[in-house]
Short mmCIF file of C-alpha atoms and ligand atoms in Angstrom, two decimals:
data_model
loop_
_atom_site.label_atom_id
_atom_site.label_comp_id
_atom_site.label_asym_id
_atom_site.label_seq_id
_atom_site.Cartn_x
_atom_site.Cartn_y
_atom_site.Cartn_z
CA UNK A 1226 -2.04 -20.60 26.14
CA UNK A 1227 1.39 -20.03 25.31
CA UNK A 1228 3.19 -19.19 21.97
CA UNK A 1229 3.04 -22.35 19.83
CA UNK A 1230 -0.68 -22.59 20.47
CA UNK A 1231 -1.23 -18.85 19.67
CA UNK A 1232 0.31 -19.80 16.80
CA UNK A 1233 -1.94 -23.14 16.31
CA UNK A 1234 -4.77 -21.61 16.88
CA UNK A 1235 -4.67 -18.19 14.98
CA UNK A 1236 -1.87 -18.30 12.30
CA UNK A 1237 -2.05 -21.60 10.64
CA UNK A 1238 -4.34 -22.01 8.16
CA UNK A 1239 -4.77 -24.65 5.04
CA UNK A 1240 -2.13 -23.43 2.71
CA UNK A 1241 -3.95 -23.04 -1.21
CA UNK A 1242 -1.90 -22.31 -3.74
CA UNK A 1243 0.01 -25.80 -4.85
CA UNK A 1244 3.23 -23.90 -5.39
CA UNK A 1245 3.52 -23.42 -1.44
CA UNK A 1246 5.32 -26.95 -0.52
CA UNK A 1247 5.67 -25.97 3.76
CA UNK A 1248 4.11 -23.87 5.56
CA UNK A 1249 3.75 -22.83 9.18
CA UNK A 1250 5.24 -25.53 11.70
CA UNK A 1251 8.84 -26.20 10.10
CA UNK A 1252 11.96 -23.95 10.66
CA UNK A 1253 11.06 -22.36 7.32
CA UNK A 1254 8.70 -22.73 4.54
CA UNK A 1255 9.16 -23.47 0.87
CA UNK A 1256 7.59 -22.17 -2.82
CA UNK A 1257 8.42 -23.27 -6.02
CA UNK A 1258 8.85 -20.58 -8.13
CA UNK A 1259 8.72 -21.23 -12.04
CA UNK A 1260 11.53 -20.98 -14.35
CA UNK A 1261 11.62 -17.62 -15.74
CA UNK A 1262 10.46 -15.65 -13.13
CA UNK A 1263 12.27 -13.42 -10.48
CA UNK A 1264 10.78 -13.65 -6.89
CA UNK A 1265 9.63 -10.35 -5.39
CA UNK A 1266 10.25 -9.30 -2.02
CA UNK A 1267 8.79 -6.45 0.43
CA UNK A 1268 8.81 -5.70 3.90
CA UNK A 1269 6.83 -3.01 5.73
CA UNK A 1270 6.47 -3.03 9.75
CA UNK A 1271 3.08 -1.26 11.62
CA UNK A 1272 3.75 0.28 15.38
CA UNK A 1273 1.36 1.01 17.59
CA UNK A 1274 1.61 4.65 18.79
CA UNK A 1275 3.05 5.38 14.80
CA UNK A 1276 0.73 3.89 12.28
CA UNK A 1277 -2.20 3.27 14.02
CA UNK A 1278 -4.10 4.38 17.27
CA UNK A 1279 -4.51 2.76 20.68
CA UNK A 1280 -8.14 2.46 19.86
CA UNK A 1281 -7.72 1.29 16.42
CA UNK A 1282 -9.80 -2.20 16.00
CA UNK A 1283 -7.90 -5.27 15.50
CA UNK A 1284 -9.72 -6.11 12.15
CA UNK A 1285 -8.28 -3.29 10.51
CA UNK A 1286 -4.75 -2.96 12.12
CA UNK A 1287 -4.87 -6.86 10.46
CA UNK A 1288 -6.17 -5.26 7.06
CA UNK A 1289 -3.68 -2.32 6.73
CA UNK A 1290 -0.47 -4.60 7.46
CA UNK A 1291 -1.66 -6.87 4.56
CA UNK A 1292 -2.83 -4.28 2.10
CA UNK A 1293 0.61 -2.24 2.58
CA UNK A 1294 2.10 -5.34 1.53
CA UNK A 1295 0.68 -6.20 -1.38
CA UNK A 1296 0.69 -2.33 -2.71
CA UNK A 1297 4.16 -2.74 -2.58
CA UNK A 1298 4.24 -5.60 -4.65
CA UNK A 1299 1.29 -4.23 -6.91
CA UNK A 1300 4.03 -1.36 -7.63
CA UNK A 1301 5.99 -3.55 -8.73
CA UNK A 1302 3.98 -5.13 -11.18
CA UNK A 1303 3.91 -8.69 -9.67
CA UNK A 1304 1.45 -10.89 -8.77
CA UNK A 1305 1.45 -11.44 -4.55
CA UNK A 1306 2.52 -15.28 -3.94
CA UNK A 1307 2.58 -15.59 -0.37
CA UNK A 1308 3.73 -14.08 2.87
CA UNK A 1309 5.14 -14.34 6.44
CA UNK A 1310 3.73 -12.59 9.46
CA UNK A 1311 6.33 -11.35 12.86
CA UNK A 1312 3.70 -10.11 15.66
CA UNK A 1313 4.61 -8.83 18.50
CA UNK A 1314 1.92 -8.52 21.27
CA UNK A 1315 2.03 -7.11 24.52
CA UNK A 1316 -0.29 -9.48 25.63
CA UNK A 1317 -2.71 -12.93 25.14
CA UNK A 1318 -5.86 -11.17 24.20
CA UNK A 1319 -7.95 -13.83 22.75
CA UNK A 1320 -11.01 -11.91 21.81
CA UNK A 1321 -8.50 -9.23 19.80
CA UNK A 1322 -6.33 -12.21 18.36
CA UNK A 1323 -9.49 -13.84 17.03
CA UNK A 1324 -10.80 -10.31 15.17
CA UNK A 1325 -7.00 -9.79 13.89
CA UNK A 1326 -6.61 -13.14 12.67
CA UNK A 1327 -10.27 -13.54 10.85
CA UNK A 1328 -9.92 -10.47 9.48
CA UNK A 1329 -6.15 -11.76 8.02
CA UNK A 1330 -7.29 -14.65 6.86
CA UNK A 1331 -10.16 -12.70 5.41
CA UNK A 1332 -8.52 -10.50 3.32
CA UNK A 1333 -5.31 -13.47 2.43
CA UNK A 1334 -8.51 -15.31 0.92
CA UNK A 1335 -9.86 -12.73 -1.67
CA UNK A 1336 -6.17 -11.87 -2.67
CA UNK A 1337 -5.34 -15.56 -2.77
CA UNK A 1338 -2.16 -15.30 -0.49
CA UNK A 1339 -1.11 -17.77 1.92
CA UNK A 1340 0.63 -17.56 5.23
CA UNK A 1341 3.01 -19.63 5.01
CA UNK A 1342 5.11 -18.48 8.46
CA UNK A 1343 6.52 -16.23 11.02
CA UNK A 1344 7.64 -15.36 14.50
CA UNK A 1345 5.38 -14.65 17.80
CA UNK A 1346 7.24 -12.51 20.26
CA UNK A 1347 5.96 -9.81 23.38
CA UNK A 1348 6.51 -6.56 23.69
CA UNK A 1349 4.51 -3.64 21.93
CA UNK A 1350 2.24 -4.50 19.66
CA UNK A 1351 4.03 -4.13 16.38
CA UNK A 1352 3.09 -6.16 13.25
CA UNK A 1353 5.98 -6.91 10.24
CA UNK A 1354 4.58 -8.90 7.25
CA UNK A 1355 6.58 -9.66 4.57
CA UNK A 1356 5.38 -10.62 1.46
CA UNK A 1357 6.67 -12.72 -1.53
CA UNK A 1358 5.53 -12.51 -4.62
CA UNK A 1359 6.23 -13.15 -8.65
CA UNK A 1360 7.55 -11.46 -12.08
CA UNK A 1361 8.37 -12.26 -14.89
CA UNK A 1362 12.28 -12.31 -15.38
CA UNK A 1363 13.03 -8.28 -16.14
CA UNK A 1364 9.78 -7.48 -16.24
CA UNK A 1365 9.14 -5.62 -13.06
CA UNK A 1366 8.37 -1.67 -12.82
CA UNK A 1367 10.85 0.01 -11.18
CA UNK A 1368 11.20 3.77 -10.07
CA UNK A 1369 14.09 4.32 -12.45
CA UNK A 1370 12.75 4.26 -15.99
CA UNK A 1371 10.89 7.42 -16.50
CA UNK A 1372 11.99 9.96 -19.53
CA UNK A 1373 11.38 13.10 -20.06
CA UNK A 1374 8.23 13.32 -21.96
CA UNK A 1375 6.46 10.92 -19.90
CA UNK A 1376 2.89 12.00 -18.50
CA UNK A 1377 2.59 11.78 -14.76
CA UNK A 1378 -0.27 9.86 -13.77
CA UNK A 1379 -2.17 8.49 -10.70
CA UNK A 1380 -5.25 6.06 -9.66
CA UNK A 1381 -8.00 6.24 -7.76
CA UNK A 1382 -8.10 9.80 -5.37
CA UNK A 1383 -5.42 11.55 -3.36
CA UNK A 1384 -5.93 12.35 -0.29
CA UNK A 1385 -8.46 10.81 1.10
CA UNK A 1386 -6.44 9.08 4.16
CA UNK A 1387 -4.31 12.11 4.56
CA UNK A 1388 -7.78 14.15 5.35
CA UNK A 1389 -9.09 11.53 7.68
CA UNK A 1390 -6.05 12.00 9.85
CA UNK A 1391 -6.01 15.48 9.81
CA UNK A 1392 -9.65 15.31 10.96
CA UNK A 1393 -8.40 12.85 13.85
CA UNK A 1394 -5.73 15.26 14.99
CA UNK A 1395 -8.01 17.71 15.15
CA UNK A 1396 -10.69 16.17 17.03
CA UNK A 1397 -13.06 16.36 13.94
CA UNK A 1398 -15.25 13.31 13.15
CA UNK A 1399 -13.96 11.46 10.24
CA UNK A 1400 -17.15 9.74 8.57
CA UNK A 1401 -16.96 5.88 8.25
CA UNK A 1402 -16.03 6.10 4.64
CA UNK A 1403 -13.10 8.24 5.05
CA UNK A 1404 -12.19 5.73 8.24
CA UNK A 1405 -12.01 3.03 5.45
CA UNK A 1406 -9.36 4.99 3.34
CA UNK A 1407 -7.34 5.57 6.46
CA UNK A 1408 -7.72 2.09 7.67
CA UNK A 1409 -8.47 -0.24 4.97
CA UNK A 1410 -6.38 0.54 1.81
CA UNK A 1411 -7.15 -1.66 -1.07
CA UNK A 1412 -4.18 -2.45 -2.58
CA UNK A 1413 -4.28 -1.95 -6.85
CA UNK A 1414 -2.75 -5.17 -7.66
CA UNK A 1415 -4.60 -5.43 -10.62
CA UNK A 1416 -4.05 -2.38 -11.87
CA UNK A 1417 0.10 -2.84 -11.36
CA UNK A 1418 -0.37 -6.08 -13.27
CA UNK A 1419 -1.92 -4.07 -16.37
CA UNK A 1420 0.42 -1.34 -16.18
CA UNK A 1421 3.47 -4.07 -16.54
CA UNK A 1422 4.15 -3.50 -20.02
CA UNK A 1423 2.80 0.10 -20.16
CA UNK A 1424 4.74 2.23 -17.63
CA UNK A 1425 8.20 3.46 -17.86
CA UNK A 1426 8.40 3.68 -13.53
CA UNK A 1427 5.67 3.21 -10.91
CA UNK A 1428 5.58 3.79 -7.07
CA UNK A 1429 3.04 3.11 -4.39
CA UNK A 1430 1.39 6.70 -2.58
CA UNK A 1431 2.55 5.76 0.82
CA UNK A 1432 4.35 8.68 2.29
CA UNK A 1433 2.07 11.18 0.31
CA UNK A 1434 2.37 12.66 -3.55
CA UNK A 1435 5.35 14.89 -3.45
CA UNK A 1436 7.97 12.99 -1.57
CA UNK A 1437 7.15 9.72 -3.22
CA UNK A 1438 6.57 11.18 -6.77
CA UNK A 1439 10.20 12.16 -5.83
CA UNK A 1440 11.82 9.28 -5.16
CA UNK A 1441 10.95 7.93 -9.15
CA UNK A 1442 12.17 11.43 -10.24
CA UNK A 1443 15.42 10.71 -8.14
CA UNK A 1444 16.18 7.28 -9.12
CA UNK A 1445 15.48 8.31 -13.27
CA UNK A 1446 17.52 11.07 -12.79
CA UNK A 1447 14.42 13.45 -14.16
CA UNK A 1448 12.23 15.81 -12.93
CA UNK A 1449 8.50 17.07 -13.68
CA UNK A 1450 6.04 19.59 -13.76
CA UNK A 1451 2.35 18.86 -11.95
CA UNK A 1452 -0.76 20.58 -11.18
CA UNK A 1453 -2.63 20.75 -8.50
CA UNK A 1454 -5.52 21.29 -9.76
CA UNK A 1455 -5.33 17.99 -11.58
CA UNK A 1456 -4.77 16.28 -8.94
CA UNK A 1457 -8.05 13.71 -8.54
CA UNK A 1458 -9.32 14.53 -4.74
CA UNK A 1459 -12.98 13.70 -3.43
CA UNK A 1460 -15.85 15.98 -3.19
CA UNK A 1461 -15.41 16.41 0.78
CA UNK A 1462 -11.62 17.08 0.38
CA UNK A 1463 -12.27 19.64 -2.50
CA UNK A 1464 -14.31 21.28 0.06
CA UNK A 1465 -11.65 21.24 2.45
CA UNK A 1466 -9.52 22.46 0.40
CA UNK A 1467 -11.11 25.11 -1.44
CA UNK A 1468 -12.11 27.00 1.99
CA UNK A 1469 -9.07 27.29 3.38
CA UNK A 1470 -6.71 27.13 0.00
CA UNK A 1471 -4.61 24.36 2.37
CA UNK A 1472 -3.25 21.82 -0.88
CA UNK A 1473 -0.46 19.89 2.02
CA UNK A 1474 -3.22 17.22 2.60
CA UNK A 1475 -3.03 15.66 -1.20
CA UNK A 1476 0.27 16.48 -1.45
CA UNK A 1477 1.96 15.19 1.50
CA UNK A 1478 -0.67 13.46 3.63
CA UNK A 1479 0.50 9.54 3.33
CA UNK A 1480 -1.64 6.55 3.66
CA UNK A 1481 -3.37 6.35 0.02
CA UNK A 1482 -1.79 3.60 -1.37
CA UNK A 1483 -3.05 4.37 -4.92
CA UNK A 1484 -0.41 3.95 -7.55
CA UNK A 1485 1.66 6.90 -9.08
CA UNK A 1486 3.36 6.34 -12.37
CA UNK A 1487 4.69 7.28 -15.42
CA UNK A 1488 3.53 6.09 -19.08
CA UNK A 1489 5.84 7.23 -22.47
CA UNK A 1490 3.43 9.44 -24.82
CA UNK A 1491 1.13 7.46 -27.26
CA UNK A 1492 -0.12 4.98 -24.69
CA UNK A 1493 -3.50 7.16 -23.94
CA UNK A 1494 -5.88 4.47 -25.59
CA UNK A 1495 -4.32 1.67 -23.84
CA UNK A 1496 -4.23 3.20 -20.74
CA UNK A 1497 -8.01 4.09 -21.08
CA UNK A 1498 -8.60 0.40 -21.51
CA UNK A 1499 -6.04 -0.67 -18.64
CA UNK A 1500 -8.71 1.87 -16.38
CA UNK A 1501 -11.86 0.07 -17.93
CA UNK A 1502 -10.56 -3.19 -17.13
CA UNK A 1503 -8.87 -2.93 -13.66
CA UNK A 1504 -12.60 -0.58 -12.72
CA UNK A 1505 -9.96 2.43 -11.25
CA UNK A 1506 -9.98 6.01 -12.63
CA UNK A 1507 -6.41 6.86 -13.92
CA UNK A 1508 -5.87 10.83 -13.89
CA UNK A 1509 -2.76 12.66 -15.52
CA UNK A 1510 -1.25 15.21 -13.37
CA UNK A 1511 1.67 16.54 -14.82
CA UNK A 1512 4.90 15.57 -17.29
CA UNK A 1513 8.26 14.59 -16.53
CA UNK A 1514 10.85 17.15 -17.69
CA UNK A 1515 14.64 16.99 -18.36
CA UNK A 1516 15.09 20.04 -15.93
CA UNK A 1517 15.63 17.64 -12.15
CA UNK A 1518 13.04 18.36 -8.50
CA UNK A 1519 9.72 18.72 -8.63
CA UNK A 1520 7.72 21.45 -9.58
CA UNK A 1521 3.85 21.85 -8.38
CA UNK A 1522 2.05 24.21 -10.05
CA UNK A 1523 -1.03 26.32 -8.26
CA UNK A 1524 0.35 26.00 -4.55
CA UNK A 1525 3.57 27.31 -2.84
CA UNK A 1526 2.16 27.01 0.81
CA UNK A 1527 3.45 25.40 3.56
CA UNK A 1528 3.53 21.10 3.75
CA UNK A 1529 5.83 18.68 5.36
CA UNK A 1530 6.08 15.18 4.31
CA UNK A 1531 6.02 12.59 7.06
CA UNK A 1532 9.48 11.11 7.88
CA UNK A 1533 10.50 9.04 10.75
CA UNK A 1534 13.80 10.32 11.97
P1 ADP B 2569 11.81 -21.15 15.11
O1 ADP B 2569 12.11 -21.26 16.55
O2 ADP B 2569 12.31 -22.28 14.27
O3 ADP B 2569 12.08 -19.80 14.53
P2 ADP B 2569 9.15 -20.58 15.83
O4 ADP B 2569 8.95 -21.30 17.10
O5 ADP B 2569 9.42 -19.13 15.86
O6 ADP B 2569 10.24 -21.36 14.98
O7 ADP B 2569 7.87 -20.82 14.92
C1 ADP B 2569 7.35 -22.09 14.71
C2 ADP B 2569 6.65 -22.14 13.39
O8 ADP B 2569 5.55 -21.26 13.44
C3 ADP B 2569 7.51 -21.67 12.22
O9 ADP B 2569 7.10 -22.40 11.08
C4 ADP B 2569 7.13 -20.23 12.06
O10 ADP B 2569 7.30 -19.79 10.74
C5 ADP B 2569 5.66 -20.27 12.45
N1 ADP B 2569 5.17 -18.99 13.06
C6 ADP B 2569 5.58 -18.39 14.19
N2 ADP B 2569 4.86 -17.28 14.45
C7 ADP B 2569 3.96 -17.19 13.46
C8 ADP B 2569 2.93 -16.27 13.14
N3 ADP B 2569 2.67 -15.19 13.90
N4 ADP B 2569 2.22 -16.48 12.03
C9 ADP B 2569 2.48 -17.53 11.23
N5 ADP B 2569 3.41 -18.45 11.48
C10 ADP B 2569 4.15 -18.29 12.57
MG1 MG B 2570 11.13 -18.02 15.47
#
């Protein structure tokens, strides 16, 4: 088998969405994009050895590189188009190309995104899928919008994946749920469509609460107060964390890809509903002050956010 039926075989698939004009098999592919919108771009790469484990299965290394994708573009508050897919393998494994690829087509389905390209190269298995999607024209949510005043607010829990790898590095058995938070993010598209014309800035938990939360107070030039113990974490975590007083996990363990943003003050009702409708739970944490950094009430431990250099 060489490269061009690797690519045949497991990578081209019937394209749905009638905006998608070429797809895999050209020296590019096209979209129409409608008048009035802005196209929305995001790239985020998966390593071997650095994002996932030697042992982890092919179904879910194909899962994550999606989902990571589209929470990026759910931060945005776009709707996911489309996306290309670079894979680099060190070898032909057909039994591990066929989970990865079901699995990606799986998930491409429910989301209704199409792959619409690529490159197939060998080396170490590293996965980079880039990922188009649609706003309207000045409508996307940034990081730099929030004011002071603003509550501080997240979805879903914090934590959760964080925990699972702690568990991992510590030769602890993670239980299958918590391997599904680590491994199979769901990204809260739906939720960053409703929060469109509601937030003032909005980020994706990717690098854990603190640094990220950061990088919105950075870019609006603000800076905010929250609590730990308002942070949302689950039952098993608040275990965790209540016997041994350790907050670093939902503060600086990455991997959650829940949503973190900031909504002006009066917006309470409609943010209720927003929660109703898109089925997440949307906690407040904290406010956004004038005075800049970040200041977490109830813990001043030890934690170190993830960083690659
Ligand atoms: P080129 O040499 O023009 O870059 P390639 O030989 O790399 O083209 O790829 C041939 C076609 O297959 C292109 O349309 C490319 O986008 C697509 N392609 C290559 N690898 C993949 C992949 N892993 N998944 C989806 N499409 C792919
Ligand atoms: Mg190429």
């Amino acid at each position: 088998m060489n490269e061009f039926d690797l690519i045949r075989e497991y990578f081209t698939w019937p394209i749905k969405d009638p905006s998608v004009t070429l797809g895999v098999g050209d020296d590019a592919a096209l979209f129409n994009l409608e008048q009035g919108y802005q196209l929305v771009t995001t790239t985020d790469t998966l390593v071997e050895g650095v994002h996932f484990s030697a042992s982890t299965p092919a179904k879910d290394i194909a899962h994550k590189s999606l989902a990571v994708n589209l929470s990026d573009i759910a931060a945005m508050g776009a709707k996911a188009k489309c996306f290309t897919l670079a894979i680099t393998l060190p070898k032909i494994d057909k039994s591990w190309l066929k989970e990865f690829s079901d699995s990606l087509r799986q998930l491409s389905g429910h989301y209704e995104v199409d792959l619409i390209g690529g490159d197939t190269t060998r080396g170490s298995l590293t996965i980079t899928i880039t990922m188009f999607g649609i706003v309207e024209s000045s409508k996307a949510l940034t990081r730099s919008n929030a004011r002071p005043g603003d509550g501080v607010y997240v979805s879903g829990t914090i934590g959760d994946a964080g925990f699972c790898f702690w568990k991992l590095s510590n030769d602890l058995v993670p239980s299958n749920q918590e391997i599904k938070r680590l491994n199979r993010p769901t990204p809260r598209l739906e939720l960053g469509l409703a929060l469109k014309n509601l937030a003032s800035a909005c980020i994706d938990l990717s690098d854990g609460l603190e640094q990220d939360l950061s990088h919105i107070l950075k870019a609006s030039s603000v800076g905010a107060i929250i609590e730990v113990e308002k942070i949302p974490i689950s039952e098993v975590l608040l275990d965790h964390i209540k016997g041994t007083n350790d907050w670093s996990i939902p503060l600086c363990g990455g991997d959650d890809y829940e949503l973190c943003f900031t909504i002006p003050e009066g917006n309470e009702e409609a943010l209720k509903k927003v929660s109703e409708f898109c089925n997440v739970n949307i906690t407040r944490i904290g406010v956004v002050s004038e005075s800049l950094g970040l200041q977490v009430k109830g813990y001043d431990g030890l934690r170190k956010s993830y960083q690659h250099f």
